[in-house]
Amino acid sequence: MADVVVITTDDLEPAVRLRGAFEQAGMRVELLAAGESVADALGEPILLVITGGLRERRARQMVAQARERGRVPIIGLTEPTEPSGREVCRQLGISECFGKPIDPEEVALVGRRLVQREELREITGIVGDTEEMEGVLERIVQIAPVNSTVLILGESGTGKELVARGIHALSPRRHRPFIAVNVAALPETLLESELFGHEKGAFTGASSLRKGFFELANGGTIFLDEIGEMPLSTQTKLLRVLEEREFRRVGGEDLLRVDVRVLAATNRDLREQVQTGQFRRDLYHRLNVLRIDLPALRERRADVTRLIDRFIREFSAEHDRPFMGIDPEAVRVLAEYDWPGNVRELRNLIESMVVLAPGRVIRPEDIPADVRYSRGNRALMPVPMPRQAPATAAGVPVQANGNGGPPPELEFIFRTMFDMRMDLDDLRREFEIYKQRHREPVTLPGVAIGGGAGMPAALGWAPAPPPEPEPPEERGVVVFRPGMTMQDLEREAIGAALREARGNRRRAAEMLGIGERTLYRKLKEYHLEA
């Protein structure tokens, strides 16, 4: 069944003009007369245009019919006498709204982009209806048809490779090769050979000629992931490929010309690397012709529910496991988590839930403790110090980092102190939750503060009042003494819990109010034996 643009004839004059504009853009059009539904179209609807009567019942029915057929984008035309026409479109869930009189070519252009956006979702699996992701999808549609270099920026797990594949899928090169290269995964000694190939005998072990990724991608697209990890020597050769479209194999003399579109991605701040001399300035500007910034998952929390539904369907089918669903409270917990690993971390968690589902609806207590009790430490990291002129002492400049901030040693101290404070806050909060969940009196782990002020005031930590004196033989008490670090205190608490639980790790984890996985990691870190 052929794809068609469905246009209602509620207002015949703009409907006829729009049919001509869409057909001129190479799209097939079906006009719906009064009384006909979306299902009556002779084809598979990929776009619905409602030319009038948005306040009438028929418009609501048409929108509902389009929704029943999947994600069909909708364009609505409003009357010039309707000052609140856009608000009506928003209430109906219409994708785009145009006021009359219309420019048919403009409507056709926007309609084509809406169709391409939905095709992009289907091809790449990109999920998201938030304003941030709509902007990303629109950006992909805009830049896909050209041959310019694209720099994709975003944290790990945000979907940079999906975006690269989407750009290639909508480009004129879509029937040519797409080759993805993880620069960080290749040793520096092999990177140049893998990218540009080598001649026979170029180095020890080069027993035959081998084509590189650029040669294999000729006519298509090459995606260089983690470009910030590329050594300077290889950056120079990459710059020549971008500027001259030619290179030599390792050990070769002949110049080889290629026609390749380069897409690059990184989770690093390349501008900072340029300032510190780790990345070539000219290469940065050559890569940064077009740019896409991907939002972190915590910046688009409204998409978490849709992502969960998508991953549940995917893994239920893949593993042939029926899934009973997730409790709304559990969904709220997942939506409030900061997801430092972004979509990749969420995807892996949902897969484990589907595989290990206990045969019932997932409740909050089934979610790992490190997700349930997270306080979003990432969002509370110290604010970078503002750029300022470096101070001087006796005419000697004080060294600062490339951003005008503190020296690396001082920054390390700040971050270590902050991490210690956050670890203590998390332990205290988890223990309070544990006490609330258990009615019996809890004496483990108790913390007695002895010997002076204790923790530095710079941590912003106020010690709790000391507990009532206990008999010397009382177990499960951890005493803080001057000179002990947070790591020492945590190690003693874990050891006391294990002794109290007689080596039972599950019980020890419950007593500490942490997950078993977290306890196992701590045992390995502190070299403790149960």
CSV table of C-alpha atoms in Angstrom, one decimal, residues 69-307:
chain,number,residue,atom,x,y,z
A,69,ARG,CA,-3.0,4.3,12.9
A,70,GLY,CA,0.2,5.1,14.8
A,71,ARG,CA,2.3,8.3,14.9
A,72,VAL,CA,0.8,10.1,12.0
A,73,PRO,CA,1.8,13.8,12.1
A,74,ILE,CA,-1.1,16.3,11.7
A,75,ILE,CA,-1.2,19.9,10.2
A,76,GLY,CA,-4.1,22.2,11.0
A,77,LEU,CA,-5.3,25.3,9.2
A,78,THR,CA,-7.0,28.0,11.3
A,79,GLU,CA,-9.2,30.9,10.3
A,80,PRO,CA,-7.9,34.4,10.5
A,81,THR,CA,-10.8,35.3,12.8
A,82,GLU,CA,-9.6,32.7,15.3
A,83,PRO,CA,-7.2,34.4,17.6
A,84,SER,CA,-6.9,31.2,19.8
A,85,GLY,CA,-6.4,28.9,16.8
A,86,ARG,CA,-3.0,27.7,17.9
A,87,GLU,CA,-4.4,26.9,21.4
A,88,VAL,CA,-7.0,24.8,19.7
A,89,CYS,CA,-4.3,23.0,17.8
A,90,ARG,CA,-2.3,22.4,21.0
A,91,GLN,CA,-5.4,20.9,22.7
A,92,LEU,CA,-6.1,18.6,19.8
A,93,GLY,CA,-2.4,17.4,19.7
A,94,ILE,CA,-1.8,18.8,16.2
A,95,SER,CA,1.8,18.8,15.2
A,96,GLU,CA,1.9,22.2,13.3
A,97,CYS,CA,-0.7,25.0,12.8
A,98,PHE,CA,-0.9,27.5,10.0
A,99,GLY,CA,-3.2,30.5,9.8
A,100,LYS,CA,-5.1,31.3,6.6
A,101,PRO,CA,-4.3,32.5,4.0
A,102,ILE,CA,-1.5,29.9,3.6
A,103,ASP,CA,1.6,29.6,1.5
A,104,PRO,CA,1.1,26.1,0.0
A,105,GLU,CA,4.8,25.6,-0.6
A,106,GLU,CA,5.7,26.4,3.0
A,107,VAL,CA,3.0,24.0,4.3
A,108,ALA,CA,4.3,21.3,2.0
A,109,LEU,CA,7.9,21.9,3.1
A,110,VAL,CA,6.9,21.6,6.8
A,111,GLY,CA,4.8,18.6,6.1
A,112,ARG,CA,7.6,16.8,4.3
A,113,ARG,CA,9.9,17.5,7.3
A,114,LEU,CA,7.3,16.1,9.7
A,115,VAL,CA,7.1,12.9,7.6
A,116,GLN,CA,10.9,12.6,7.5
A,117,ARG,CA,11.0,13.1,11.3
A,118,GLU,CA,8.7,10.1,11.8
A,119,GLU,CA,10.7,8.1,9.3
A,120,LEU,CA,13.7,8.9,11.3
A,121,ARG,CA,12.2,7.6,14.5
A,122,GLU,CA,11.3,4.3,12.8
A,123,ILE,CA,14.7,3.9,11.2
A,124,THR,CA,16.9,4.8,14.2
A,125,GLY,CA,14.7,4.0,17.1
A,126,ILE,CA,15.2,7.5,18.6
A,127,VAL,CA,12.4,8.0,21.2
A,128,GLY,CA,11.3,11.3,22.5
A,129,ASP,CA,8.5,13.8,22.4
A,130,THR,CA,10.0,16.5,24.5
A,131,GLU,CA,10.9,19.9,23.1
A,132,GLU,CA,14.6,19.1,23.3
A,133,MET,CA,14.3,15.9,21.3
A,134,GLU,CA,11.9,17.5,18.8
A,135,GLY,CA,14.7,20.0,18.2
A,136,VAL,CA,17.3,17.3,17.7
A,137,LEU,CA,15.1,15.5,15.2
A,138,GLU,CA,14.3,18.7,13.3
A,139,ARG,CA,18.1,19.4,13.2
A,140,ILE,CA,18.8,16.0,11.8
A,141,VAL,CA,16.2,16.4,9.0
A,142,GLN,CA,17.7,19.8,8.1
A,143,ILE,CA,21.3,18.8,7.8
A,144,ALA,CA,20.9,15.3,6.4
A,145,PRO,CA,20.6,16.3,2.7
A,146,VAL,CA,23.9,18.2,2.6
A,147,ASN,CA,27.5,16.9,2.6
A,148,SER,CA,28.9,19.1,5.4
A,149,THR,CA,30.8,17.7,8.3
A,150,VAL,CA,28.8,17.3,11.5
A,151,LEU,CA,29.9,17.3,15.1
A,152,ILE,CA,27.6,15.5,17.6
A,153,LEU,CA,28.1,16.4,21.2
A,154,GLY,CA,26.6,14.7,24.2
A,155,GLU,CA,27.3,12.6,27.3
A,156,SER,CA,27.9,8.9,27.0
A,157,GLY,CA,24.7,6.9,26.4
A,158,THR,CA,22.7,9.8,24.9
A,159,GLY,CA,22.5,8.1,21.4
A,160,LYS,CA,25.2,9.8,19.4
A,161,GLU,CA,25.5,6.9,17.0
A,162,LEU,CA,21.7,6.7,16.5
A,163,VAL,CA,21.8,10.3,15.4
A,164,ALA,CA,24.7,9.6,13.0
A,165,ARG,CA,22.8,6.7,11.5
A,166,GLY,CA,19.8,8.9,11.2
A,167,ILE,CA,21.7,11.5,9.3
A,168,HIS,CA,23.0,8.9,6.9
A,169,ALA,CA,19.6,7.2,6.5
A,170,LEU,CA,18.0,10.5,5.3
A,171,SER,CA,21.0,11.6,3.2
A,172,PRO,CA,21.6,11.0,-0.6
A,173,ARG,CA,24.3,8.6,0.5
A,174,ARG,CA,21.9,6.2,2.3
A,175,HIS,CA,22.4,3.5,-0.2
A,176,ARG,CA,26.2,3.7,0.2
A,177,PRO,CA,28.3,2.3,3.2
A,178,PHE,CA,28.0,3.6,6.7
A,179,ILE,CA,31.0,2.8,8.8
A,180,ALA,CA,31.2,3.5,12.5
A,181,VAL,CA,34.6,3.7,14.2
A,182,ASN,CA,35.2,3.9,17.9
A,183,VAL,CA,38.5,5.9,18.1
A,184,ALA,CA,38.9,5.2,21.8
A,185,ALA,CA,38.8,1.4,21.2
A,186,LEU,CA,41.7,1.4,18.8
A,187,PRO,CA,45.3,1.5,20.1
A,188,GLU,CA,47.3,4.5,18.9
A,189,THR,CA,49.7,2.3,17.1
A,190,LEU,CA,46.9,0.8,15.0
A,191,LEU,CA,44.6,3.7,14.6
A,192,GLU,CA,46.2,5.3,11.5
A,193,SER,CA,46.4,1.9,9.8
A,194,GLU,CA,42.8,1.1,10.5
A,195,LEU,CA,41.6,4.5,9.2
A,196,PHE,CA,43.7,4.9,6.2
A,197,GLY,CA,44.9,1.3,5.4
A,198,HIS,CA,48.4,0.1,4.8
A,199,GLU,CA,50.6,-1.3,2.1
A,200,LYS,CA,52.1,-4.8,2.2
A,201,GLY,CA,55.3,-4.7,4.3
A,202,ALA,CA,54.6,-1.3,5.8
A,203,PHE,CA,55.3,-2.6,9.2
A,204,THR,CA,55.9,-5.9,11.0
A,205,GLY,CA,52.9,-8.1,10.5
A,206,ALA,CA,51.6,-6.3,7.4
A,207,SER,CA,51.7,-9.3,5.2
A,208,SER,CA,49.2,-7.9,2.6
A,209,LEU,CA,47.7,-4.7,1.4
A,210,ARG,CA,44.7,-3.6,3.5
A,211,LYS,CA,42.1,-0.9,2.8
A,212,GLY,CA,41.3,1.4,5.6
A,213,PHE,CA,37.9,2.6,6.8
A,214,PHE,CA,38.0,5.8,4.7
A,215,GLU,CA,38.6,3.7,1.6
A,216,LEU,CA,35.8,1.3,2.5
A,217,ALA,CA,33.4,4.1,3.1
A,218,ASN,CA,34.0,5.8,-0.2
A,219,GLY,CA,30.8,7.3,-1.5
A,220,GLY,CA,29.1,6.9,1.9
A,221,THR,CA,29.5,8.1,5.5
A,222,ILE,CA,32.1,7.5,8.2
A,223,PHE,CA,31.3,8.1,11.8
A,224,LEU,CA,34.2,8.8,14.2
A,225,ASP,CA,33.0,8.2,17.7
A,226,GLU,CA,35.1,9.6,20.6
A,227,ILE,CA,37.0,11.9,18.3
A,228,GLY,CA,38.4,13.6,21.4
A,229,GLU,CA,40.6,10.5,22.0
A,230,MET,CA,42.4,10.8,18.7
A,231,PRO,CA,46.2,11.4,19.0
A,232,LEU,CA,47.6,14.6,17.5
A,233,SER,CA,49.6,12.7,14.9
A,234,THR,CA,46.4,11.2,13.5
A,235,GLN,CA,44.5,14.5,13.8
A,236,THR,CA,46.9,16.0,11.2
A,237,LYS,CA,46.2,13.3,8.7
A,238,LEU,CA,42.5,13.5,9.3
A,239,LEU,CA,42.6,17.3,8.7
A,240,ARG,CA,44.1,16.7,5.3
A,241,VAL,CA,41.4,14.2,4.4
A,242,LEU,CA,38.7,16.7,5.3
A,243,GLU,CA,40.3,19.5,3.4
A,244,GLU,CA,41.8,17.8,0.3
A,245,ARG,CA,39.7,14.6,0.2
A,246,GLU,CA,42.9,12.6,-0.3
A,247,PHE,CA,45.4,10.5,1.8
A,248,ARG,CA,48.1,7.9,1.6
A,249,ARG,CA,48.0,4.5,3.1
A,250,VAL,CA,50.6,3.7,5.8
A,251,GLY,CA,53.8,2.8,3.9
A,252,GLY,CA,52.3,4.0,0.6
A,253,GLU,CA,53.3,6.7,-1.9
A,254,ASP,CA,50.3,7.0,-4.1
A,255,LEU,CA,47.6,9.6,-3.2
A,256,LEU,CA,44.1,8.1,-2.9
A,257,ARG,CA,41.1,10.3,-3.4
A,258,VAL,CA,37.8,9.6,-1.5
A,259,ASP,CA,34.3,11.0,-1.4
A,260,VAL,CA,33.3,10.5,2.2
A,261,ARG,CA,31.0,12.5,4.6
A,262,VAL,CA,32.5,12.7,8.0
A,263,LEU,CA,30.4,12.6,11.2
A,264,ALA,CA,32.2,13.0,14.5
A,265,ALA,CA,31.1,12.6,18.1
A,266,THR,CA,32.5,13.1,21.5
A,267,ASN,CA,31.5,13.4,25.2
A,268,ARG,CA,34.5,15.7,25.9
A,269,ASP,CA,34.7,19.5,25.7
A,270,LEU,CA,36.8,19.9,22.6
A,271,ARG,CA,37.1,23.7,23.1
A,272,GLU,CA,38.9,23.0,26.4
A,273,GLN,CA,41.1,20.4,24.7
A,274,VAL,CA,42.0,23.0,22.1
A,275,GLN,CA,43.0,25.4,24.9
A,276,THR,CA,45.2,22.8,26.5
A,277,GLY,CA,46.8,21.7,23.3
A,278,GLN,CA,45.2,18.2,23.2
A,279,PHE,CA,43.2,18.9,20.1
A,280,ARG,CA,44.1,20.8,16.9
A,281,ARG,CA,42.3,24.1,16.6
A,282,ASP,CA,42.0,23.9,12.8
A,283,LEU,CA,40.6,20.4,13.0
A,284,TYR,CA,38.0,21.5,15.6
A,285,HIS,CA,36.8,24.3,13.3
A,286,ARG,CA,36.8,21.9,10.3
A,287,LEU,CA,34.6,19.4,12.2
A,288,ASN,CA,32.3,21.9,13.8
A,289,VAL,CA,30.7,23.0,10.5
A,290,LEU,CA,27.3,21.7,11.6
A,291,ARG,CA,26.6,20.7,15.2
A,292,ILE,CA,24.0,18.8,17.2
A,293,ASP,CA,23.9,18.9,21.0
A,294,LEU,CA,22.2,15.9,22.5
A,295,PRO,CA,20.4,16.5,25.9
A,296,ALA,CA,21.1,14.2,28.8
A,297,LEU,CA,18.2,12.0,29.9
A,298,ARG,CA,17.8,14.0,33.2
A,299,GLU,CA,17.1,17.1,31.0
A,300,ARG,CA,14.2,15.4,29.3
A,301,ARG,CA,12.6,13.4,32.1
A,302,ALA,CA,9.2,13.4,30.3
A,303,ASP,CA,10.6,10.9,27.8
A,304,VAL,CA,11.5,8.3,30.5
A,305,THR,CA,8.0,6.7,30.5
A,306,ARG,CA,8.0,6.4,26.7
A,307,LEU,CA,11.5,4.9,26.7
